[in-house]
Tab-separated table of C-alpha atoms and ligand atoms in Angstrom:
chain	number	residue	atom	x	y	z
A	8	MET	CA	-24.644	8.357	-12.929
A	9	SER	CA	-28.449	8.504	-13.194
A	10	ASP	CA	-30.552	10.994	-11.281
A	11	THR	CA	-32.190	8.235	-9.251
A	12	HIS	CA	-28.816	7.623	-7.627
A	13	LEU	CA	-28.483	11.200	-6.469
A	14	LYS	CA	-29.924	11.524	-3.036
A	15	ASN	CA	-30.425	15.205	-2.437
A	16	ALA	CA	-32.081	17.874	-4.484
A	17	SER	CA	-29.246	20.376	-4.281
A	18	ARG	CA	-26.839	17.806	-5.650
A	19	ARG	CA	-29.256	17.042	-8.514
A	20	GLN	CA	-29.694	20.703	-9.383
A	21	PHE	CA	-25.991	21.287	-9.238
A	22	LEU	CA	-25.196	18.463	-11.620
A	23	SER	CA	-27.784	19.506	-14.210
A	24	GLY	CA	-26.356	23.009	-13.961
A	25	ALA	CA	-22.895	21.644	-14.695
A	26	ALA	CA	-24.194	19.901	-17.812
A	27	ALA	CA	-25.680	23.185	-18.948
A	28	VAL	CA	-22.335	24.928	-18.677
A	29	GLY	CA	-20.683	22.129	-20.639
A	30	ALA	CA	-23.258	22.428	-23.404
A	31	GLY	CA	-23.050	26.194	-23.547
A	32	THR	CA	-26.715	26.796	-22.722
A	33	LEU	CA	-28.181	28.693	-19.830
A	34	ALA	CA	-31.607	27.366	-18.886
A	35	GLY	CA	-32.345	24.219	-16.855
A	36	GLY	CA	-34.089	20.991	-17.894
A	37	ALA	CA	-33.768	18.530	-20.778
A	38	ALA	CA	-32.675	21.222	-23.213
A	39	HIS	CA	-29.178	21.022	-21.684
A	40	ALA	CA	-28.618	17.514	-22.962
A	41	ALA	CA	-30.151	18.348	-26.325
A	42	GLY	CA	-27.514	21.007	-26.818
A	43	ASP	CA	-24.507	18.786	-26.110
A	44	PRO	CA	-22.943	17.383	-29.311
A	45	LEU	CA	-21.029	14.749	-27.317
A	46	ILE	CA	-24.333	13.000	-26.645
A	47	MET	CA	-26.421	14.177	-29.617
A	48	GLU	CA	-23.993	13.542	-32.488
A	49	THR	CA	-22.091	10.442	-33.629
A	50	GLN	CA	-18.471	10.701	-32.593
A	51	ASP	CA	-15.416	9.532	-34.560
A	52	PHE	CA	-14.795	6.667	-32.122
A	53	ALA	CA	-18.204	5.198	-32.972
A	54	ALA	CA	-18.219	5.903	-36.703
A	55	GLY	CA	-16.430	2.686	-37.682
A	56	LEU	CA	-15.362	-0.625	-36.199
A	57	GLY	CA	-13.409	-0.921	-32.976
A	58	VAL	CA	-10.267	-2.937	-32.271
A	59	GLY	CA	-10.554	-6.711	-32.727
A	60	VAL	CA	-10.306	-9.122	-29.776
A	61	ASP	CA	-7.057	-10.780	-30.868
A	62	GLU	CA	-5.086	-7.554	-31.017
A	63	THR	CA	-4.534	-7.320	-27.250
A	64	PRO	CA	-3.769	-10.818	-25.883
A	65	TYR	CA	-2.758	-9.179	-22.597
A	66	GLY	CA	-4.354	-5.789	-22.083
A	67	LEU	CA	-2.870	-2.525	-20.906
A	68	PRO	CA	-4.767	0.496	-19.553
A	69	ILE	CA	-6.265	2.771	-22.205
A	70	GLN	CA	-3.943	5.607	-23.351
A	71	PHE	CA	-6.002	8.243	-21.500
A	72	GLU	CA	-4.934	6.687	-18.191
A	73	GLY	CA	-1.239	6.986	-19.037
A	74	ASP	CA	-0.748	9.226	-16.030
A	75	VAL	CA	-1.631	6.490	-13.543
A	76	VAL	CA	1.912	5.203	-13.173
A	77	ARG	CA	4.629	4.610	-10.603
A	78	ARG	CA	6.855	7.603	-10.057
A	79	ASN	CA	10.225	8.252	-8.433
A	80	VAL	CA	11.391	11.053	-6.225
A	81	GLU	CA	14.569	12.098	-7.983
A	82	TRP	CA	16.655	12.994	-4.949
A	83	LEU	CA	15.793	9.634	-3.393
A	84	THR	CA	16.596	7.538	-6.433
A	85	ALA	CA	19.904	8.521	-7.950
A	86	ASP	CA	20.399	4.804	-8.612
A	87	THR	CA	17.333	2.864	-9.804
A	88	ILE	CA	18.846	-0.587	-9.102
A	89	SER	CA	18.917	-0.017	-5.357
A	90	SER	CA	15.808	2.014	-5.215
A	91	ILE	CA	12.139	2.645	-4.738
A	92	ASN	CA	9.184	4.042	-6.633
A	93	PHE	CA	5.683	4.985	-5.525
A	94	THR	CA	2.129	3.743	-6.140
A	95	PRO	CA	-0.136	6.409	-7.754
A	96	ILE	CA	-2.622	6.180	-4.869
A	97	HIS	CA	-3.979	9.647	-5.717
A	98	ALA	CA	-5.430	8.231	-8.949
A	99	LEU	CA	-6.709	4.823	-7.781
A	100	ASP	CA	-9.988	3.961	-6.068
A	101	GLY	CA	-11.302	0.879	-4.300
A	102	THR	CA	-8.692	-1.094	-2.386
A	103	ILE	CA	-6.850	-3.489	-4.727
A	104	THR	CA	-3.579	-2.239	-6.208
A	105	PRO	CA	-2.986	-3.454	-9.764
A	106	GLN	CA	0.472	-5.069	-9.933
A	107	GLY	CA	1.404	-2.901	-12.918
A	108	CYS	CA	1.466	0.269	-10.810
A	109	ALA	CA	2.233	-1.135	-7.344
A	110	PHE	CA	5.382	0.425	-5.861
A	111	GLU	CA	8.644	-1.514	-6.012
A	112	ARG	CA	11.552	-1.591	-3.624
A	113	HIS	CA	14.719	-3.509	-4.512
A	114	HIS	CA	18.090	-3.553	-2.808
A	115	SER	CA	19.902	-5.053	-5.791
A	116	GLY	CA	17.393	-4.936	-8.633
A	117	ALA	CA	14.550	-7.277	-9.655
A	118	ILE	CA	15.746	-10.681	-10.865
A	119	GLU	CA	14.349	-12.828	-13.663
A	120	MET	CA	14.023	-16.456	-12.609
A	121	SER	CA	11.822	-19.132	-14.204
A	122	LYS	CA	9.570	-21.486	-12.264
A	123	ASP	CA	11.775	-24.372	-13.435
A	124	GLU	CA	14.873	-22.746	-11.919
A	125	TYR	CA	13.083	-21.973	-8.669
A	126	ARG	CA	14.004	-23.800	-5.446
A	127	LEU	CA	13.022	-23.129	-1.829
A	128	MET	CA	14.999	-24.675	1.024
A	129	ILE	CA	13.864	-25.185	4.636
A	130	HIS	CA	16.699	-26.142	6.964
A	131	GLY	CA	18.300	-25.416	10.343
A	132	LEU	CA	16.541	-26.622	13.493
A	133	VAL	CA	14.137	-28.905	11.615
A	134	ASP	CA	13.486	-32.654	11.766
A	135	GLU	CA	14.044	-32.976	8.029
A	136	PRO	CA	15.641	-30.324	5.790
A	137	LEU	CA	13.607	-29.999	2.586
A	138	ILE	CA	13.958	-28.486	-0.865
A	139	PHE	CA	10.776	-27.576	-2.739
A	140	THR	CA	10.343	-26.986	-6.463
A	141	TYR	CA	7.659	-24.598	-7.671
A	142	GLU	CA	5.494	-27.580	-8.626
A	143	ASP	CA	5.867	-29.027	-5.128
A	144	LEU	CA	4.473	-25.804	-3.645
A	145	GLU	CA	1.421	-25.974	-5.902
A	146	ARG	CA	0.437	-29.359	-4.423
A	147	PHE	CA	-0.046	-28.156	-0.828
A	148	PRO	CA	-3.490	-26.973	0.332
A	149	ARG	CA	-3.935	-23.431	-0.954
A	150	VAL	CA	-5.226	-20.198	0.615
A	151	THR	CA	-6.231	-16.806	-0.825
A	152	ARG	CA	-6.151	-13.637	1.306
A	153	THR	CA	-5.828	-9.879	0.808
A	154	PHE	CA	-3.179	-7.861	2.659
A	155	PHE	CA	-1.468	-4.494	2.450
A	156	LEU	CA	2.304	-4.228	2.224
A	157	GLU	CA	3.732	-0.959	3.523
A	158	CYS	CA	7.443	-0.153	3.461
A	159	ALA	CA	8.479	1.008	6.939
A	160	ALA	CA	10.012	4.066	5.218
A	161	ASN	CA	6.634	5.195	3.846
A	162	THR	CA	6.135	8.860	4.891
A	163	GLY	CA	9.700	8.765	6.264
A	164	MET	CA	10.679	11.953	4.439
A	165	GLU	CA	7.984	13.911	6.290
A	166	TRP	CA	9.412	13.736	9.834
A	167	ALA	CA	11.140	17.102	9.814
A	168	GLY	CA	8.473	19.006	7.897
A	169	ALA	CA	6.049	18.833	4.974
A	170	GLN	CA	8.283	17.809	2.069
A	171	LEU	CA	6.753	16.006	-0.882
A	172	ASN	CA	3.807	17.389	-2.777
A	173	GLY	CA	1.534	14.451	-3.455
A	174	ALA	CA	-0.078	11.466	-1.737
A	175	GLN	CA	1.822	9.256	-4.191
A	176	PHE	CA	5.127	10.506	-2.756
A	177	THR	CA	4.185	10.914	0.898
A	178	HIS	CA	2.166	7.669	1.211
A	179	GLY	CA	2.754	5.648	-1.980
A	180	MET	CA	5.119	3.002	-0.581
A	181	ILE	CA	2.074	0.806	-0.108
A	182	HIS	CA	0.077	-1.721	-2.071
A	183	ASN	CA	-2.771	-4.089	-1.325
A	184	MET	CA	-3.154	-7.358	-3.192
A	185	GLU	CA	-5.064	-10.603	-3.023
A	186	TYR	CA	-2.424	-13.296	-2.547
A	187	THR	CA	-2.734	-16.978	-3.332
A	188	GLY	CA	-0.286	-19.544	-2.024
A	189	VAL	CA	0.301	-21.895	0.885
A	190	THR	CA	0.748	-21.018	4.512
A	191	LEU	CA	4.272	-20.962	5.901
A	192	ARG	CA	2.914	-23.142	8.718
A	193	THR	CA	2.085	-25.900	6.225
A	194	LEU	CA	5.686	-26.029	4.964
A	195	LEU	CA	7.224	-25.774	8.440
A	196	GLU	CA	5.037	-28.631	9.617
A	197	GLU	CA	6.201	-30.640	6.617
A	198	SER	CA	9.834	-30.347	7.739
A	199	GLY	CA	9.059	-30.414	11.477
A	200	ILE	CA	10.541	-27.916	13.970
A	201	LYS	CA	12.979	-28.886	16.732
A	202	PRO	CA	12.031	-27.574	20.214
A	203	GLU	CA	15.027	-25.151	20.218
A	204	GLY	CA	13.733	-23.450	17.061
A	205	LYS	CA	12.360	-20.012	18.011
A	206	TRP	CA	12.871	-17.888	14.885
A	207	VAL	CA	12.974	-18.288	11.123
A	208	TYR	CA	15.602	-16.497	9.051
A	209	VAL	CA	14.272	-15.809	5.551
A	210	GLU	CA	16.221	-14.643	2.520
A	211	GLY	CA	15.810	-14.153	-1.218
A	212	HIS	CA	17.587	-15.374	-4.367
A	213	ASP	CA	18.676	-11.827	-5.319
A	214	ALA	CA	22.203	-10.580	-4.651
A	215	SER	CA	21.077	-8.466	-1.672
A	216	SER	CA	19.302	-11.532	-0.175
A	217	ASN	CA	17.422	-9.119	2.120
A	218	GLY	CA	17.659	-11.522	5.086
A	219	ARG	CA	15.285	-11.016	8.006
A	220	SER	CA	14.540	-12.832	11.256
A	221	ILE	CA	10.878	-13.521	12.045
A	222	PRO	CA	9.687	-14.923	15.385
A	223	LEU	CA	8.391	-18.472	14.975
A	224	GLU	CA	5.070	-17.470	16.497
A	225	LYS	CA	4.388	-15.074	13.582
A	226	ALA	CA	5.712	-17.587	11.034
A	227	LEU	CA	3.205	-20.169	12.283
A	228	ASP	CA	0.363	-17.668	12.653
A	229	ASP	CA	-0.488	-16.060	9.309
A	230	CYS	CA	2.558	-15.858	6.997
A	231	MET	CA	2.087	-17.066	3.442
A	232	ILE	CA	4.323	-18.390	0.684
A	233	ALA	CA	2.574	-16.597	-2.204
A	234	PHE	CA	2.811	-17.363	-5.898
A	235	LYS	CA	-0.173	-15.406	-7.224
A	236	ALA	CA	-1.252	-11.796	-6.683
A	237	ASN	CA	-4.620	-10.429	-7.795
A	238	GLY	CA	-5.290	-13.738	-9.537
A	239	GLU	CA	-2.211	-13.872	-11.759
A	240	ALA	CA	1.427	-14.806	-11.316
A	241	LEU	CA	3.481	-12.366	-9.263
A	242	ARG	CA	5.201	-9.833	-11.494
A	243	MET	CA	8.989	-10.081	-11.607
A	244	GLU	CA	9.308	-6.895	-9.574
A	245	HIS	CA	7.164	-8.323	-6.777
A	246	GLY	CA	9.173	-11.538	-6.454
A	247	TYR	CA	8.230	-13.979	-9.228
A	248	PRO	CA	7.778	-16.851	-8.798
A	249	VAL	CA	7.415	-16.877	-4.988
A	250	ARG	CA	7.439	-14.250	-2.230
A	251	LEU	CA	6.824	-14.293	1.488
A	252	VAL	CA	3.733	-12.499	2.833
A	253	VAL	CA	4.009	-11.251	6.432
A	254	PRO	CA	0.575	-9.692	7.146
A	255	GLY	CA	0.583	-6.329	8.927
A	256	TRP	CA	4.384	-6.263	9.331
A	257	GLU	CA	6.867	-3.955	7.624
A	258	GLY	CA	7.398	-4.543	3.898
A	259	ASN	CA	11.088	-5.326	4.312
A	260	MET	CA	10.185	-8.693	5.881
A	261	TRP	CA	8.142	-9.758	2.825
A	262	VAL	CA	11.122	-11.424	1.152
A	263	LYS	CA	10.832	-11.618	-2.640
A	264	TRP	CA	12.236	-14.452	-4.806
A	265	LEU	CA	12.164	-16.454	-1.547
A	266	ARG	CA	15.126	-18.832	-1.441
A	267	ARG	CA	15.701	-20.093	2.065
A	268	ILE	CA	13.962	-20.448	5.424
A	269	GLU	CA	16.312	-21.387	8.240
A	270	VAL	CA	14.844	-22.287	11.609
A	271	VAL	CA	17.159	-20.779	14.217
A	272	GLU	CA	17.312	-20.363	17.984
A	273	ASN	CA	18.072	-16.634	18.034
A	274	ALA	CA	17.487	-13.702	15.716
A	275	VAL	CA	20.295	-13.348	13.193
A	276	GLU	CA	20.677	-9.546	13.647
A	277	SER	CA	21.215	-9.048	9.918
A	278	ARG	CA	21.929	-5.709	8.255
A	279	GLU	CA	18.248	-5.171	7.530
A	280	GLU	CA	17.350	-5.440	11.216
A	281	THR	CA	20.248	-3.567	12.808
A	282	SER	CA	21.678	-0.678	10.770
A	283	LYS	CA	18.359	-0.446	8.885
A	284	TYR	CA	14.755	-0.661	10.037
A	285	THR	CA	15.615	0.717	13.461
A	286	ASP	CA	14.962	4.268	14.666
A	287	VAL	CA	17.183	6.360	16.900
A	288	LEU	CA	15.241	8.166	19.639
A	289	GLU	CA	16.176	11.555	21.152
A	290	ASN	CA	18.156	9.826	23.934
A	291	GLY	CA	20.325	8.031	21.364
A	292	ILE	CA	18.790	4.615	21.983
A	293	ALA	CA	17.489	2.850	18.882
A	294	ARG	CA	14.077	1.223	18.727
A	295	LYS	CA	14.313	-2.168	17.128
A	296	TRP	CA	11.985	-5.072	16.305
A	297	THR	CA	9.394	-2.510	15.277
A	298	TRP	CA	7.710	-5.008	13.015
A	299	VAL	CA	4.037	-4.015	13.069
A	300	MET	CA	2.721	-1.184	10.916
A	301	ASP	CA	0.475	0.944	13.139
A	302	ALA	CA	-2.874	2.346	12.012
A	303	LYS	CA	-2.588	5.077	9.411
A	304	SER	CA	-4.683	6.820	6.761
A	305	VAL	CA	-4.389	9.424	4.039
A	306	ILE	CA	-6.811	11.385	1.890
A	307	THR	CA	-5.993	10.460	-1.702
A	308	SER	CA	-8.409	12.948	-3.308
A	309	PRO	CA	-8.497	15.880	-3.185
A	310	SER	CA	-4.724	16.031	-2.784
A	311	PRO	CA	-1.864	17.872	-4.508
A	312	GLN	CA	-1.884	15.569	-7.561
A	313	SER	CA	-5.679	15.351	-7.552
A	314	PRO	CA	-6.969	18.933	-7.205
A	315	ILE	CA	-10.657	19.919	-7.233
A	316	LYS	CA	-11.410	20.986	-10.793
A	317	HIS	CA	-15.183	21.407	-10.611
A	318	GLY	CA	-15.552	24.346	-8.248
A	319	LYS	CA	-17.814	24.503	-5.232
A	320	GLY	CA	-20.754	22.188	-4.522
A	321	PRO	CA	-20.830	18.395	-4.149
A	322	LEU	CA	-17.378	17.014	-3.439
A	323	VAL	CA	-16.295	13.432	-2.794
A	324	ILE	CA	-13.447	13.258	-0.295
A	325	THR	CA	-11.812	9.832	-0.365
A	326	GLY	CA	-8.803	8.022	0.982
A	327	LEU	CA	-7.226	4.857	2.346
A	328	ALA	CA	-6.807	3.543	5.880
A	329	TRP	CA	-5.006	0.483	7.231
A	330	SER	CA	-3.661	-1.142	10.369
A	331	GLY	CA	-1.127	-3.902	10.887
A	332	ARG	CA	-2.804	-4.767	14.180
A	333	GLY	CA	-6.246	-5.620	12.866
A	334	ALA	CA	-9.113	-4.077	10.953
A	335	ILE	CA	-10.002	-0.430	10.411
A	336	THR	CA	-13.172	0.261	12.381
A	337	ARG	CA	-13.612	3.982	11.760
A	338	VAL	CA	-12.115	6.903	9.862
A	339	ASP	CA	-12.815	10.541	10.713
A	340	VAL	CA	-12.238	13.409	8.327
A	341	SER	CA	-11.575	17.048	9.235
A	342	ILE	CA	-11.796	19.960	6.827
A	343	ASP	CA	-10.510	22.478	9.395
A	344	GLY	CA	-7.129	21.065	10.362
A	345	GLY	CA	-8.378	18.830	13.162
A	346	MET	CA	-10.613	21.287	15.039
A	347	SER	CA	-13.755	19.330	14.176
A	348	TRP	CA	-14.250	15.831	12.773
A	349	GLN	CA	-16.909	14.003	10.752
A	350	GLU	CA	-17.140	10.237	10.499
A	351	ALA	CA	-16.417	8.989	6.982
A	352	ARG	CA	-18.196	6.072	5.315
A	353	LEU	CA	-16.174	2.867	4.914
A	354	ALA	CA	-16.729	1.321	1.467
A	355	ALA	CA	-16.816	-2.104	3.140
A	356	PRO	CA	-16.329	-3.397	6.683
A	357	GLY	CA	-12.610	-3.297	7.572
A	358	GLN	CA	-10.614	-6.474	6.932
A	359	ASP	CA	-7.637	-7.489	9.063
A	360	MET	CA	-4.372	-6.077	7.746
A	361	ALA	CA	-5.847	-4.926	4.443
A	362	LEU	CA	-6.587	-1.487	3.024
A	363	SER	CA	-9.964	0.125	3.710
A	364	ARG	CA	-11.430	2.749	1.389
A	365	PHE	CA	-13.342	5.650	2.943
A	366	TYR	CA	-15.575	8.367	1.510
A	367	LEU	CA	-17.016	11.594	2.870
A	368	ASP	CA	-19.490	13.442	0.663
A	369	ILE	CA	-19.634	17.151	1.388
A	370	ASP	CA	-21.109	20.287	-0.114
A	371	TRP	CA	-17.946	22.381	-0.556
A	372	ASP	CA	-18.605	26.087	-0.104
A	373	GLY	CA	-15.459	26.966	-2.049
A	374	SER	CA	-13.484	28.191	0.946
A	375	GLU	CA	-10.040	26.961	1.999
A	376	MET	CA	-9.778	23.627	3.780
A	377	LEU	CA	-7.160	21.906	5.906
A	378	LEU	CA	-8.024	18.307	5.066
A	379	GLN	CA	-7.076	15.498	7.432
A	380	SER	CA	-8.078	11.899	8.043
A	381	ARG	CA	-7.712	9.906	11.253
A	382	ALA	CA	-7.900	6.109	11.384
A	383	MET	CA	-9.021	3.907	14.245
A	384	ASP	CA	-8.469	0.144	14.391
A	385	SER	CA	-10.018	-2.888	16.070
A	386	GLU	CA	-7.510	-2.567	18.950
A	387	GLY	CA	-8.933	0.865	19.765
A	388	TYR	CA	-5.732	2.579	18.590
A	389	VAL	CA	-6.155	6.081	17.140
A	390	GLN	CA	-3.770	7.494	14.503
A	391	PRO	CA	-1.647	10.224	16.180
A	392	THR	CA	-1.005	13.804	15.095
A	393	LYS	CA	2.474	14.720	13.926
A	394	THR	CA	3.079	16.651	17.147
A	395	GLU	CA	2.078	13.641	19.273
A	396	LEU	CA	4.321	11.327	17.285
A	397	ARG	CA	7.311	13.679	17.501
A	398	GLU	CA	6.869	13.954	21.288
A	399	VAL	CA	7.455	10.218	21.590
A	400	ARG	CA	9.858	9.587	18.735
A	401	GLY	CA	11.847	12.800	18.321
A	402	LEU	CA	13.166	13.892	14.939
A	403	ASN	CA	15.834	11.272	14.147
A	404	SER	CA	13.446	8.632	12.857
A	405	ILE	CA	12.916	7.583	9.263
A	406	TYR	CA	10.688	4.556	9.668
A	407	HIS	CA	7.164	4.094	11.018
A	408	ASN	CA	5.797	7.596	10.531
A	409	ASN	CA	2.032	7.018	10.795
A	410	CYS	CA	0.973	10.549	11.710
A	411	ILE	CA	-2.096	12.408	10.459
A	412	GLN	CA	-1.439	14.075	7.083
A	413	THR	CA	-2.721	17.574	6.209
A	414	TRP	CA	-3.545	18.903	2.736
A	415	HIS	CA	-4.205	22.617	2.371
A	416	VAL	CA	-6.942	22.973	-0.250
A	417	LYS	CA	-7.101	26.501	-1.679
A	418	THR	CA	-10.134	28.330	-3.040
A	419	ASN	CA	-9.089	27.417	-6.595
A	420	GLY	CA	-9.167	23.702	-5.662
A	421	GLU	CA	-5.412	23.178	-5.705
A	422	ALA	CA	-3.930	21.331	-2.740
A	423	GLU	CA	-0.588	21.466	-1.002
A	424	ASN	CA	1.248	19.386	1.604
A	425	VAL	CA	1.361	21.369	4.878
A	426	GLU	CA	1.748	20.900	8.601
A	427	VAL	CA	-0.571	22.229	11.277
A	428	SER	CA	0.485	22.503	14.877
B	5	LIG	N1	14.651	-10.492	-1.867
B	5	LIG	C1	14.263	-9.250	-1.590
B	5	LIG	N2	13.105	-9.084	-0.907
B	5	LIG	C2	12.663	-7.844	-0.604
B	5	LIG	C3	13.431	-6.688	-0.949
B	5	LIG	C4	14.627	-6.889	-1.680
B	5	LIG	O1	15.331	-5.956	-2.052
B	5	LIG	N3	15.011	-8.182	-1.966
B	5	LIG	N4	12.963	-5.434	-0.547
B	5	LIG	C5	12.074	-5.415	0.623
B	5	LIG	C6	11.461	-4.119	0.926
B	5	LIG	S1	12.416	-2.980	1.756
B	5	LIG	C7	10.125	-3.882	0.676
B	5	LIG	S2	9.383	-2.454	1.199
B	5	LIG	C8	9.291	-4.853	-0.079
B	5	LIG	C9	8.746	-4.201	-1.330
B	5	LIG	O2	7.945	-5.101	-2.056
B	5	LIG	P1	7.464	-4.708	-3.533
B	5	LIG	O3	8.677	-4.414	-4.364
B	5	LIG	O4	6.653	-5.855	-4.015
B	5	LIG	O5	6.619	-3.469	-3.392
B	5	LIG	O6	10.011	-6.015	-0.467
B	5	LIG	C10	10.961	-6.454	0.492
B	5	LIG	N5	11.491	-7.723	0.079
B	6	LIG	MO1	11.013	-1.307	2.523
């Protein structure tokens, strides 16, 4: 960072002061840099030649970033075949999730299938049942779009109280990738839909099959048959070679290793849409067909896994916001547990059903903070507090917890997951 990029004088003075501490000198000015051997002396890493280009045909992150990895919550994942892990959102920035650390959720483990073995069938209430090879799919007109995928169970452990200490664990069942593929509409038009056809039933090649019913209207609107993510082939764990993309809707519907699309008259009422992915309200009645992921946000840093290490002064507060109903239009941040709010800066204008990155630059006075973020979307919907959500949904829910999250930042910069009422 050069000084010309630093807008205010206090920030500039603070940063030169920090350099002075690092170099072990006291006075201000250019002498600070002169005293720092890391800039004044040749280091071991530059004393000889580096690593040649042919030694890493497919690169991995540098060893110093070895902490930026998926993690499990042990009591949730006794069995890693039918399980879930979490994206290290506390350590990422921007909006794209690299596939290598994007959370995974499998009901019967990830399967290894080649493109040659791959087949996709469209049948049921269609004019002509069709079977596509992978190569067939590549010959239809292609689209590329970025969307978030959030598991409906994201934040599900937090209903009863503040449980998990880290944004990775409370909010890490999410990723955001740029998908390339063909629209589901293109393939459905290829086979033709009979007038009685009102739903599609989609399932995967894996043993669980993860079957879900999707209303035809959504199938024809914006669903994608994706074969690339972030420019490269889908990783095995995300459904290689082909997965369904259902923008803005719960992750469970994004069938991986997509095998079959059956056009049907009525919803199938499969396991995944009856005993699972429904929420029992206080009166005992279950909410179902809760497909859309409502607007939500979380501060990723500072947070329990990303404490403030530099003491008081300039502090970048950052996080993620998203809505399954449209684009994020505004994010507010509170440092006092929701008593007062400041509008954060969006890194880019919100995109429909994709993650937005927000920043708020403050001058931290070193006192305790109750950090919160609150998202608003293009429908005018405002992310609710936990109390508001509980009033409507009770305490029996697991899925669709989109309430405002609070981190208690202490004077030493450490942060903890708490609730405010
Ligand atoms: N075939 C198949 N598709 C599946 C699943 C599965 O187990 N099998 N899990 C679903 C669930 S519950 C979620 S949240 C997302 C997770 O996608 P990811 O593993 O790419 O993060 O995939 C969905 N699609
Ligand atoms: Mo899920």
